[in-house]
Coordinates of C-alpha atoms in Angstrom, one line a residue:
X636 CA 60.5 30.8 195.5
X637 CA 60.1 29.6 191.9
X638 CA 56.7 31.4 191.7
X639 CA 58.3 34.7 192.8
X640 CA 61.1 34.2 190.3
X641 CA 58.5 33.6 187.5
X642 CA 56.5 36.7 188.6
X643 CA 59.7 38.8 188.5
X644 CA 60.9 37.6 185.1
X645 CA 57.8 36.2 183.4
X646 CA 55.4 37.9 180.9
X647 CA 55.2 41.5 181.7
X648 CA 52.8 44.3 181.1
X649 CA 55.2 47.3 180.7
X650 CA 52.4 49.8 180.5
X651 CA 52.3 50.0 184.3
X652 CA 54.8 50.4 187.1
X653 CA 58.1 52.2 187.3
X654 CA 59.8 52.2 183.8
X655 CA 63.2 51.3 185.3
X656 CA 61.8 48.3 187.2
X657 CA 60.0 47.1 184.1
X658 CA 63.0 47.5 181.9
X659 CA 65.6 45.9 184.1
X660 CA 63.4 42.9 184.9
X661 CA 62.8 42.4 181.2
X662 CA 66.4 43.3 180.0
X663 CA 68.5 41.1 182.3
X664 CA 67.1 37.7 181.2
X665 CA 67.1 38.9 177.6
X666 CA 70.7 40.0 177.8
X667 CA 71.8 36.7 179.3
X668 CA 69.8 34.9 176.7
X669 CA 71.3 36.8 173.8
X670 CA 74.8 36.1 175.2
X671 CA 73.9 32.5 175.5
X672 CA 72.7 32.5 171.9
X673 CA 76.0 33.8 170.8
X674 CA 77.6 30.8 172.3
X675 CA 76.2 28.7 169.4
X676 CA 78.7 30.2 167.0
X677 CA 81.4 30.8 169.6
X678 CA 81.3 27.1 170.5
X679 CA 81.5 26.1 166.8
X680 CA 84.5 28.3 166.3
X681 CA 86.3 27.3 169.5
X682 CA 85.8 23.6 169.0
X683 CA 86.7 23.7 165.3
X684 CA 89.7 25.9 165.9
X685 CA 91.1 23.6 168.6
X686 CA 90.1 20.1 167.5
X687 CA 90.9 20.1 163.7
X688 CA 94.7 20.3 164.1
X689 CA 96.6 22.0 161.3
X690 CA 93.3 22.7 159.6
X691 CA 92.0 24.7 162.6
X692 CA 92.7 28.2 161.2
X693 CA 91.4 27.2 157.7
X694 CA 88.2 25.8 159.3
X695 CA 87.7 29.1 161.2
X696 CA 88.1 31.0 157.9
X697 CA 85.5 28.7 156.3
X698 CA 83.0 29.5 159.1
X699 CA 83.7 33.2 158.7
X700 CA 83.2 33.0 154.9
X701 CA 79.9 31.2 155.3
X702 CA 78.1 33.7 157.4
X703 CA 77.5 36.6 154.9
X704 CA 75.8 34.3 152.3
X705 CA 73.7 32.6 155.0
X706 CA 72.7 36.0 156.5
X707 CA 71.4 37.2 153.1
X708 CA 68.7 34.6 153.1
X709 CA 68.1 34.9 156.9
X710 CA 66.6 38.3 156.3
X711 CA 63.2 36.7 155.4
X712 CA 63.0 35.3 159.0
X713 CA 64.3 38.6 160.4
X714 CA 61.6 40.6 158.5
X715 CA 58.8 38.4 159.7
X716 CA 60.1 38.2 163.2
X717 CA 60.6 42.0 163.6
X718 CA 57.2 42.7 162.0
X719 CA 55.3 40.4 164.3
X720 CA 57.2 41.5 167.4
X721 CA 56.0 45.1 166.9
X722 CA 52.4 43.9 166.2
X723 CA 52.4 41.6 169.2
X724 CA 53.7 44.3 171.6
X725 CA 51.2 46.9 170.4
X726 CA 48.2 44.7 170.4
X727 CA 49.2 43.3 173.8
X728 CA 49.5 46.8 175.1
X729 CA 46.1 47.7 173.6
X730 CA 44.6 44.4 175.0
X731 CA 43.4 43.5 171.5
X732 CA 43.8 39.7 171.9
X733 CA 42.0 38.8 168.7
X734 CA 44.4 40.7 166.4
X735 CA 47.2 39.5 168.7
X736 CA 46.3 35.9 168.0
X737 CA 45.8 36.5 164.2
X738 CA 49.3 38.1 164.1
X739 CA 50.9 35.2 165.8
X740 CA 49.1 32.6 163.7
X741 CA 49.9 34.3 160.4
X742 CA 53.5 34.8 161.3
X743 CA 53.9 31.0 162.0
X744 CA 52.4 30.3 158.5
X745 CA 54.7 32.8 156.9
X746 CA 57.8 31.3 158.6
X747 CA 56.8 27.8 157.3
X748 CA 56.5 29.0 153.7
X749 CA 59.8 31.0 154.0
X750 CA 61.6 28.0 155.3
X751 CA 60.7 25.9 152.3
X752 CA 61.7 28.7 150.0
X753 CA 65.1 29.2 151.6
X754 CA 65.9 25.5 151.6
X755 CA 64.9 25.0 148.0
X756 CA 66.5 28.2 146.6
X757 CA 69.6 28.8 148.7
X758 CA 71.1 25.4 148.8
X759 CA 71.9 25.1 145.1
X760 CA 73.5 28.6 145.2
X761 CA 76.1 27.8 147.9
X762 CA 79.1 27.6 145.6
X763 CA 78.2 30.6 143.4
X764 CA 77.7 32.7 146.5
X765 CA 81.1 31.7 147.9
X766 CA 82.8 32.4 144.6
X767 CA 81.1 35.7 144.3
X768 CA 82.6 36.6 147.7
X769 CA 86.1 35.6 146.4
X770 CA 86.4 32.9 149.1
X771 CA 90.1 31.6 149.1
X772 CA 90.4 28.3 147.3
X773 CA 91.8 26.5 150.3
X774 CA 88.7 27.5 152.3
X775 CA 85.9 27.0 149.8
X776 CA 85.4 23.3 150.2
X777 CA 84.9 23.5 154.0
X778 CA 82.8 26.6 153.7
X779 CA 80.5 24.8 151.1
X780 CA 79.9 22.0 153.6
X781 CA 79.2 24.2 156.5
X782 CA 76.9 26.6 154.6
X783 CA 74.9 23.8 152.8
X784 CA 74.1 22.2 156.2
X785 CA 73.0 25.5 157.6
X786 CA 70.6 26.1 154.7
X787 CA 69.2 22.6 154.9
X788 CA 68.5 23.1 158.6
X789 CA 67.3 26.7 158.4
X790 CA 63.7 25.9 159.4
X791 CA 64.6 25.6 163.1
X792 CA 66.5 28.9 163.0
X793 CA 63.5 30.6 161.4
X794 CA 60.9 29.3 163.8
X795 CA 63.1 30.0 166.8
X796 CA 63.7 33.7 165.8
X797 CA 60.0 34.3 165.1
X798 CA 58.7 32.5 168.2
X799 CA 61.2 34.1 170.5
X800 CA 60.2 37.5 169.0
X801 CA 56.6 36.7 169.8
X802 CA 57.4 35.9 173.4
X803 CA 59.5 39.1 173.7
X804 CA 56.7 41.1 172.4
X805 CA 54.5 39.7 175.2
X806 CA 57.2 40.8 177.7
X807 CA 58.2 37.1 178.3
X808 CA 61.9 36.9 179.0
X809 CA 62.4 34.0 181.5
X810 CA 61.2 31.1 179.3
X811 CA 63.3 32.0 176.3
X812 CA 66.3 32.3 178.6
X813 CA 65.8 28.9 180.1
X814 CA 65.4 27.4 176.6
X815 CA 68.6 29.1 175.3
X816 CA 70.7 28.0 178.3
X817 CA 69.6 24.4 177.8
X818 CA 70.1 24.3 174.1
X819 CA 73.5 26.0 174.3
X820 CA 74.7 23.3 176.7
X821 CA 73.3 20.7 174.2
X822 CA 75.1 22.5 171.4
X823 CA 78.4 22.4 173.3
X824 CA 78.0 18.7 174.0
X825 CA 77.1 17.9 170.4
X826 CA 80.0 20.0 169.1
X827 CA 82.5 18.1 171.2
X828 CA 80.9 14.8 170.3
X829 CA 80.7 15.4 166.5
X830 CA 83.9 17.4 165.9
X831 CA 86.3 16.1 168.6
X832 CA 84.7 12.6 169.1
X833 CA 83.6 11.6 165.6
X834 CA 86.0 13.8 163.7
X835 CA 83.2 15.3 161.5
X836 CA 84.9 18.7 161.3
X837 CA 82.9 21.8 160.2
X838 CA 80.0 19.5 159.2
X839 CA 79.7 18.3 162.8
X840 CA 79.7 21.9 164.1
X841 CA 76.9 22.9 161.6
X842 CA 74.8 19.8 162.5
X843 CA 75.2 20.5 166.2
X844 CA 73.9 24.1 165.7
X845 CA 70.9 23.2 163.6
X846 CA 69.8 20.4 166.0
X847 CA 70.0 22.8 169.0
X848 CA 68.1 25.5 167.2
X849 CA 65.4 23.1 166.1
X850 CA 64.9 21.9 169.6
X851 CA 64.7 25.5 170.9
X852 CA 62.1 26.2 168.2
X853 CA 60.0 23.2 169.2
X854 CA 60.0 24.1 172.9
X855 CA 59.1 27.8 172.2
X856 CA 56.2 26.6 169.9
X857 CA 54.9 24.5 172.7
X858 CA 55.1 27.5 175.0
X859 CA 53.2 29.7 172.6
X860 CA 50.5 27.0 172.0
X861 CA 49.9 26.8 175.8
X862 CA 49.4 30.5 176.3
X863 CA 45.6 30.1 175.9
X864 CA 44.7 32.9 178.2
X865 CA 46.3 35.4 175.8
X866 CA 46.6 33.6 172.4
X867 CA 44.2 31.5 170.4
X868 CA 46.3 29.5 167.9
X869 CA 43.8 27.5 165.9
X870 CA 42.7 26.8 162.4
X871 CA 41.0 30.2 162.3
X872 CA 44.1 32.2 163.3
X873 CA 46.5 30.1 161.1
X874 CA 44.3 30.8 158.1
X875 CA 45.9 33.5 155.8
X876 CA 44.6 37.0 156.6
X877 CA 45.6 39.5 154.0
X878 CA 45.3 42.5 156.4
X879 CA 47.5 40.9 159.0
X880 CA 50.1 39.6 156.5
X881 CA 50.3 43.0 154.9
X882 CA 50.8 44.6 158.3
X883 CA 53.6 42.1 159.1
X884 CA 55.2 42.9 155.7
X885 CA 54.8 46.6 156.0
X886 CA 56.5 46.6 159.5
X887 CA 59.0 43.9 158.9
X888 CA 59.7 44.4 155.1
X889 CA 61.7 47.6 155.5
X890 CA 63.8 46.0 158.2
X891 CA 64.3 42.9 156.1
X892 CA 65.3 45.0 153.1
X893 CA 67.7 47.1 155.2
X894 CA 69.2 43.9 156.7
X895 CA 69.4 42.3 153.2
X896 CA 71.2 45.4 151.8
X897 CA 73.5 45.4 154.8
X898 CA 74.4 41.7 154.4
X899 CA 74.8 42.2 150.6
X900 CA 77.2 45.1 151.3
X901 CA 78.9 42.8 153.8
X902 CA 79.4 40.3 150.9
X903 CA 81.3 43.1 149.0
X904 CA 83.4 43.9 152.0
X905 CA 83.9 40.1 152.6
X906 CA 85.3 39.9 149.0
X907 CA 87.8 42.6 150.0
X908 CA 88.7 40.7 153.2
X909 CA 89.1 37.5 151.3
X910 CA 91.4 39.1 148.8
X911 CA 93.8 40.0 151.7
X912 CA 94.5 36.4 152.3
X913 CA 93.5 33.6 154.7
X914 CA 95.2 35.1 157.8
X915 CA 93.2 38.3 157.5
X916 CA 90.0 36.2 156.9
X917 CA 90.7 34.1 160.0
X918 CA 91.5 37.2 162.0
X919 CA 88.2 38.8 161.0
X920 CA 86.4 35.6 161.9
X921 CA 87.8 35.3 165.4
X922 CA 87.4 39.1 166.0
X923 CA 83.7 38.9 165.2
X924 CA 83.4 36.0 167.7
X925 CA 84.7 38.4 170.3
X926 CA 83.5 41.8 169.4
X927 CA 79.9 40.7 169.1
X928 CA 79.9 40.6 172.9
X929 CA 80.5 44.4 172.9
X930 CA 77.7 44.8 170.4
X931 CA 75.2 42.5 172.2
X932 CA 74.1 45.2 174.7
X933 CA 73.1 47.5 171.9
X934 CA 71.3 44.6 170.1
X935 CA 69.6 43.6 173.4
X936 CA 68.4 47.0 174.5
X937 CA 67.2 47.8 170.9
X938 CA 64.9 44.9 171.4
X939 CA 64.0 46.1 174.9
X940 CA 63.2 49.6 173.6
X941 CA 61.1 48.1 170.8
X942 CA 58.9 46.0 173.1
X943 CA 58.6 48.7 175.8
X944 CA 57.7 51.3 173.2
X945 CA 55.3 49.0 171.4
X946 CA 53.3 48.2 174.5
X947 CA 53.1 51.8 175.6
X948 CA 52.3 53.1 172.1
X949 CA 49.5 50.5 172.1
X950 CA 48.3 51.9 175.4
X951 CA 48.5 55.5 174.1
X952 CA 51.1 56.8 176.6
X953 CA 53.9 58.7 174.8
X954 CA 55.1 60.3 178.0
X955 CA 56.0 56.9 179.3
X956 CA 57.8 56.1 176.1
X957 CA 59.9 59.3 176.6
X958 CA 60.9 58.2 180.1
X959 CA 61.7 54.7 179.1
X960 CA 63.9 55.7 176.1
X961 CA 66.2 57.7 178.4
X962 CA 66.4 54.8 180.8
X963 CA 67.1 52.3 178.1
X964 CA 70.0 54.4 176.7
X965 CA 71.7 54.7 180.1
X966 CA 71.4 51.0 180.8
X967 CA 72.7 50.2 177.3
X968 CA 75.7 52.5 177.7
X969 CA 76.7 51.1 181.1
X970 CA 76.5 47.4 180.0
X971 CA 78.4 48.2 176.8
X972 CA 81.2 50.0 178.7
X973 CA 81.6 47.0 181.0
X974 CA 81.8 44.7 177.9
X975 CA 84.4 46.9 176.1
X976 CA 86.6 47.2 179.2
X977 CA 86.5 43.5 179.7
X978 CA 87.5 42.9 176.1
X979 CA 90.4 45.3 176.3
X980 CA 91.6 43.6 179.5
X981 CA 91.0 40.0 178.7
X982 CA 90.7 40.0 174.9
X983 CA 94.0 38.1 174.2
X984 CA 93.0 35.3 176.6
X985 CA 89.5 35.0 175.0
X986 CA 91.0 35.0 171.4
X987 CA 93.3 32.1 172.5
X988 CA 90.2 30.0 172.8
X989 CA 89.9 30.0 169.0
X990 CA 93.5 30.1 167.7
X991 CA 97.1 29.8 169.1
X992 CA 98.6 31.9 166.2
X993 CA 100.1 35.0 167.8
X994 CA 100.0 37.1 164.6
X995 CA 96.2 36.6 164.4
X996 CA 95.7 37.5 168.0
X997 CA 97.8 40.7 167.7
X998 CA 96.0 41.8 164.6
X999 CA 92.6 41.0 166.2
X1000 CA 93.3 43.1 169.3
X1001 CA 94.3 46.0 167.0
X1002 CA 90.9 45.7 165.3
X1003 CA 89.1 45.8 168.6
X1004 CA 90.9 48.9 169.8
X1005 CA 89.9 50.7 166.6
X1006 CA 86.2 49.8 167.2
X1007 CA 85.9 51.1 170.8
X1008 CA 84.3 54.4 169.8
X1009 CA 81.9 52.5 167.4
X1010 CA 80.7 50.2 170.2
X1011 CA 79.8 53.3 172.3
X1012 CA 78.1 55.0 169.4
X1013 CA 75.9 52.0 168.8
X1014 CA 74.4 52.5 172.3
X1015 CA 72.8 55.7 171.0
X1016 CA 71.7 54.5 167.5
X1017 CA 70.5 51.1 168.9
X1018 CA 68.3 52.7 171.5
X1019 CA 66.7 55.2 169.0
X1020 CA 66.2 52.5 166.4
X1021 CA 64.4 50.3 168.9
X1022 CA 62.1 53.1 169.9
X1023 CA 61.3 53.9 166.3
X1024 CA 60.6 50.3 165.4
X1025 CA 58.5 49.8 168.5
X1026 CA 56.4 52.8 167.5
X1027 CA 55.8 51.2 164.1
X1028 CA 58.2 53.4 162.0
X1029 CA 60.0 50.8 159.9
X1030 CA 61.1 53.1 157.0
X1031 CA 63.2 55.6 159.0
X1032 CA 65.5 52.9 160.4
X1033 CA 65.6 51.3 157.0
X1034 CA 67.0 54.3 155.2
X1035 CA 69.4 55.1 158.0
X1036 CA 70.8 51.6 157.8
X1037 CA 71.1 51.7 154.0
X1038 CA 73.0 55.0 154.1
X1039 CA 75.4 53.6 156.7
X1040 CA 76.0 50.2 155.1
X1041 CA 75.8 51.0 151.4
X1042 CA 76.6 54.6 150.7
X1043 CA 79.3 54.9 153.4
X1044 CA 80.8 51.6 154.5
X1045 CA 81.4 49.8 151.3
X1046 CA 83.0 52.7 149.3
X1047 CA 85.0 53.7 152.4
X1048 CA 86.4 50.2 152.8
X1049 CA 87.7 50.0 149.2
X1050 CA 88.9 53.6 149.3
X1051 CA 90.9 53.2 152.5
X1052 CA 92.2 49.9 151.2
X1053 CA 93.3 51.5 147.9
X1054 CA 95.3 54.2 149.6
X1055 CA 97.0 51.8 152.1
X1056 CA 98.3 49.4 149.5
X1057 CA 102.0 48.4 150.0
X1058 CA 104.4 45.6 149.2
X1059 CA 103.4 43.9 152.5
X1060 CA 99.7 44.5 151.9
X1061 CA 99.2 44.6 148.1
X1062 CA 95.4 44.7 148.5
X1063 CA 95.3 47.3 151.2
X1064 CA 95.9 47.4 155.0
X1065 CA 93.6 45.1 157.0
X1066 CA 92.7 48.0 159.3
X1067 CA 90.8 49.5 156.3
X1068 CA 87.9 47.1 157.1
X1069 CA 87.5 48.3 160.7
X1070 CA 88.2 52.0 159.9
X1071 CA 85.3 52.0 157.4
X1072 CA 83.0 50.4 159.9
X1073 CA 84.0 52.8 162.6
X1074 CA 83.2 55.9 160.4
X1075 CA 79.9 54.4 159.2
X1076 CA 78.8 53.7 162.8
X1077 CA 79.7 57.2 164.0
X1078 CA 77.8 58.8 161.2
X1079 CA 74.9 56.5 161.8
X1080 CA 74.8 57.6 165.4
X1081 CA 74.4 61.2 164.3
X1082 CA 71.8 60.5 161.7
X1083 CA 69.6 58.3 164.0
X1084 CA 69.7 61.0 166.7
X1085 CA 68.6 63.7 164.3
X1086 CA 65.8 61.6 163.0
X1087 CA 64.7 60.6 166.5
X1088 CA 64.5 64.2 167.7
X1089 CA 62.4 65.1 164.6
X1090 CA 59.7 62.9 166.1
X1091 CA 57.9 61.7 162.9
X1092 CA 58.0 58.1 164.3
X1093 CA 55.4 59.0 166.9
X1094 CA 52.4 58.6 164.7
X1095 CA 53.1 55.2 163.1
X1096 CA 51.2 52.9 165.4
X1097 CA 49.3 49.9 163.9
X1098 CA 46.7 50.1 166.8
X1099 CA 45.2 53.4 165.6
X1100 CA 45.6 57.0 166.6
X1101 CA 45.6 56.6 170.4
X1102 CA 48.8 58.2 171.3
X1103 CA 48.7 61.2 173.7
X1104 CA 50.7 64.0 172.0
X1105 CA 53.9 65.3 173.5
X1106 CA 56.5 67.7 172.2
X1107 CA 59.5 67.3 174.5
X1108 CA 60.7 63.9 173.3
X1109 CA 64.4 64.1 174.2

């Protein structure tokens, strides 16, 4: 029975078989795994919100204020991870195991160097970053503690993101799922132990997270090292290769840049949120802990589309890419719709896991209702982005993301806030944050669809010009 289960959800060659069967077998464990990964931050927020007494809402606000600065430095890991995932999927599809091994080995080396850089550079900048984001004075001390610990333990986060991306590129979804489920349970246990048992507050929550992520990274590294039939991780493949590193940078760099710009823009929006007071900051924090479950299908199926497209681009079969992209979109839409309906029906009960303050729960549910069209629009843009990145087109998604997050969202947030100022809301109505995000996502859906249909992404493969041409791509 276990062997059959492994055969169904283990490493998959998605260049053969029915596209739907390949995609659903790969997507379901990945979706469960991504939801499990979200439980890291969900658990932190729930335990902190419930076990820190009167400081619960303040602690939640501190965690929310910490994430934008942390994410800015996380883009290094994201860039390397996204670049190597594309290369792994394409070289695996092309059965080019030498370049596959060199890609994995060099990505491991790059993550190690990036980890040292982040720890050394980011840690001293914690307080300036929080002040730049106009973090409320009553929140900044807790946020500093939480963010400092995350930066000091960023190595585990970096290696886990990269190694899990490598495994996904190989079509492996069962093993990362098992690792995630185990480490999430560990994280929950450590959260309760450190926060509720030892009274360590936000520091205990941060320590629990980095311990769990570090263990996940170690286990995934062992798995990669044992894949000797496919990978050769040795001194030769760990040696810096300029060609391989430049490929990783060219594929992952634009994604890292777009994510960095997005997180920087989030810092500007975060400053607007912070100016609206601690209650709004806490509300945004708990809303993000809930609405991310509506976003997770789009994130998951973007990764599914990327791996599937990469393998089939590597094999030179564009017709199969066309079939798979339609299937991915339909699957993504269905899963997102289920999540959105669940949030609307049970959102208040889920928010009560983080806070008992009714005013915060009421405002949060209002935010979620505003965002419903945006969640559905993300199913479209997420699918097309995944296909484009899997094909090796990193610059198209980068420019689309920058237009959405810089040119549209930030000015809109401040503009709507300006025109909604009142005696009750002197810095603007809190809904301005979500309305700006809604408009940006709807425009992004349109732009990504137009770019996808233009089809320029079809000739960006790193494995050479092996793609069979096709003209009807939609």
